CSV table of C-alpha atoms in Angstrom, one decimal:
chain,number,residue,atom,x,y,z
A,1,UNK,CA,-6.5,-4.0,12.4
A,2,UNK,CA,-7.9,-7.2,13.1
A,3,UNK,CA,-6.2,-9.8,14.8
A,4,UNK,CA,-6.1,-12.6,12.3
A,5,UNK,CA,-6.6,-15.8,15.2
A,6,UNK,CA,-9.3,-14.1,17.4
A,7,UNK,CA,-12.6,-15.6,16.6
A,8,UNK,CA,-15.7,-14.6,15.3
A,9,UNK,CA,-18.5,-14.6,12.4
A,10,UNK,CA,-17.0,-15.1,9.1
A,11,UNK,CA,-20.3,-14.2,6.3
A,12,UNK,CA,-19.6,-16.1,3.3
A,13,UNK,CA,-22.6,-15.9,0.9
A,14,UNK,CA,-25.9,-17.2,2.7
A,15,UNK,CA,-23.2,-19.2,4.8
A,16,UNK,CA,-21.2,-18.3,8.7
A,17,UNK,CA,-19.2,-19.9,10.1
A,18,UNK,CA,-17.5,-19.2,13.6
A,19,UNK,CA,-13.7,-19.5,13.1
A,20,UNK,CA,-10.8,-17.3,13.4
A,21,UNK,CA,-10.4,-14.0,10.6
A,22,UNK,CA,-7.7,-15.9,9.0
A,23,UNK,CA,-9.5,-18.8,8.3
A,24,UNK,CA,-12.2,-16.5,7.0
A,25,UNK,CA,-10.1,-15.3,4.5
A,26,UNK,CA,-8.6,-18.5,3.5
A,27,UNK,CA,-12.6,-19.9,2.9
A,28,UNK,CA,-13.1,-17.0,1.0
A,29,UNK,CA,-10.9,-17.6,-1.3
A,30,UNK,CA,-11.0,-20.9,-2.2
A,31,UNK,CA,-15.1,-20.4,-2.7
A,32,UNK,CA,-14.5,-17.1,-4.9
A,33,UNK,CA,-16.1,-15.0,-2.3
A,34,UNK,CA,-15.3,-12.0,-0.5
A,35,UNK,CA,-15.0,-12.4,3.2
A,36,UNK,CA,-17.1,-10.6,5.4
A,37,UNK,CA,-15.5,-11.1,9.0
A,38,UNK,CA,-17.2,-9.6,12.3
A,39,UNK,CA,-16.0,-9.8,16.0
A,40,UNK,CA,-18.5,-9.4,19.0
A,41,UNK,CA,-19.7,-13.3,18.6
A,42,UNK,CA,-18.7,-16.1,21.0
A,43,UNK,CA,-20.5,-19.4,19.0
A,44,UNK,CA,-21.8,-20.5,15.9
A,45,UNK,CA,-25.4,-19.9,17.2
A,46,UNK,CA,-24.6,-16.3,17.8
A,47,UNK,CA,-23.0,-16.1,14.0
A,48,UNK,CA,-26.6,-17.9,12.9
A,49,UNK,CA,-28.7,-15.5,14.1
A,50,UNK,CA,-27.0,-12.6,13.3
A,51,UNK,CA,-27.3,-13.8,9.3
A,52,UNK,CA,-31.1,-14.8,10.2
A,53,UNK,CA,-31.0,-11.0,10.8
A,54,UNK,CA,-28.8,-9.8,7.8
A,55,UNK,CA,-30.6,-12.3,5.2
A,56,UNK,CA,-33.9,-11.6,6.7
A,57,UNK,CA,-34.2,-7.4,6.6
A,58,UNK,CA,-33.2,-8.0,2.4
A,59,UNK,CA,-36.0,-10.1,2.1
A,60,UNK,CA,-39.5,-9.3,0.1
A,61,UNK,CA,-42.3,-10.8,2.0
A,62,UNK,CA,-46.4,-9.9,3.3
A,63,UNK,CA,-46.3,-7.1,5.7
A,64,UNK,CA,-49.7,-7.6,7.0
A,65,UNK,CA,-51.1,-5.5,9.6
A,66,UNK,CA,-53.5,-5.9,12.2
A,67,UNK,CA,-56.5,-4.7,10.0
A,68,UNK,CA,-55.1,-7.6,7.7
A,69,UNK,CA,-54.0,-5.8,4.7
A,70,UNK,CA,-50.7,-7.1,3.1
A,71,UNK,CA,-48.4,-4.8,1.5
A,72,UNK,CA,-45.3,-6.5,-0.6
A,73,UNK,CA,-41.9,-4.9,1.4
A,74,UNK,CA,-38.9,-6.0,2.9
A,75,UNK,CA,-38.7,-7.2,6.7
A,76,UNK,CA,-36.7,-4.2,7.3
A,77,UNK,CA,-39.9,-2.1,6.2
A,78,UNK,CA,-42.3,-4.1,7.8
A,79,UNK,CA,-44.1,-1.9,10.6
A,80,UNK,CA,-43.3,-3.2,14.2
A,81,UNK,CA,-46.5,-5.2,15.2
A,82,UNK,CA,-47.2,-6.5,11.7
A,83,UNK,CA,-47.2,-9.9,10.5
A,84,UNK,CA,-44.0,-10.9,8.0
A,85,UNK,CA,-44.3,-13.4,5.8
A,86,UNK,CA,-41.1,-14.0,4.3
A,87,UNK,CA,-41.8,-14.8,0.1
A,88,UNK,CA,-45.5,-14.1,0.3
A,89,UNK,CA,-47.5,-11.5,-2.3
C-alpha cells in the first residue's frame, strides 16, 4: 500500500505532475482519468523524463540505420545505434 502524502510521478494522460499519491487521485478524477501514480522520483524533471520515455517507446517514427535505410517502427524497436525519427515515414 501506498502512502497517500509521499511524493512522486502522478501520469495523467500525456501530462505528470510531481505531487503526493493523494493528490494524484484527486486530479484524476476531476479530469476523467485514471491515475497512474509511481514512486522512485524526487522532482518534476525526473517525472518529465520518465514520460519522455513512456510516450516515446509507443511512438511510430524512421528507424534509420547506418546504411541509411528507414524502416517505419516504434522507438522501442528501433535498433540501438540507429537514427529515430519520431512521426517520420
Amino acid at each position: 500500500q501506498v502512502n497517500i502524502c509521499k511524493k512522486g510521478c502522478c501520469f495523467l494522460g500525456s501530462n505528470t505532475l510531481f505531487i503526493s499519491d493523494g493528490e494524484c487521485r484527486i486530479k484524476a478524477e476531476e479530469l476523467g482519468l485514471t491515475p497512474d501514480f509511481r514512486l522512485g522520483f524526487s522532482n518534476d524533471a525526473q517525472c518529465q523524463d520518465e514520460l519522455k520515455k513512456i510516450i516515446g517507446i509507443e511512438e511510430k517514427g524512421c528507424c534509420v540505420s547506418l546504411d541509411g535505410d528507414c524502416q517505419y517502427v516504434t522507438q522501442e524497436n528501433c535498433e540501438e545505434g540507429n537514427e529515430f525519427r519520431r512521426n517520420e515515414l
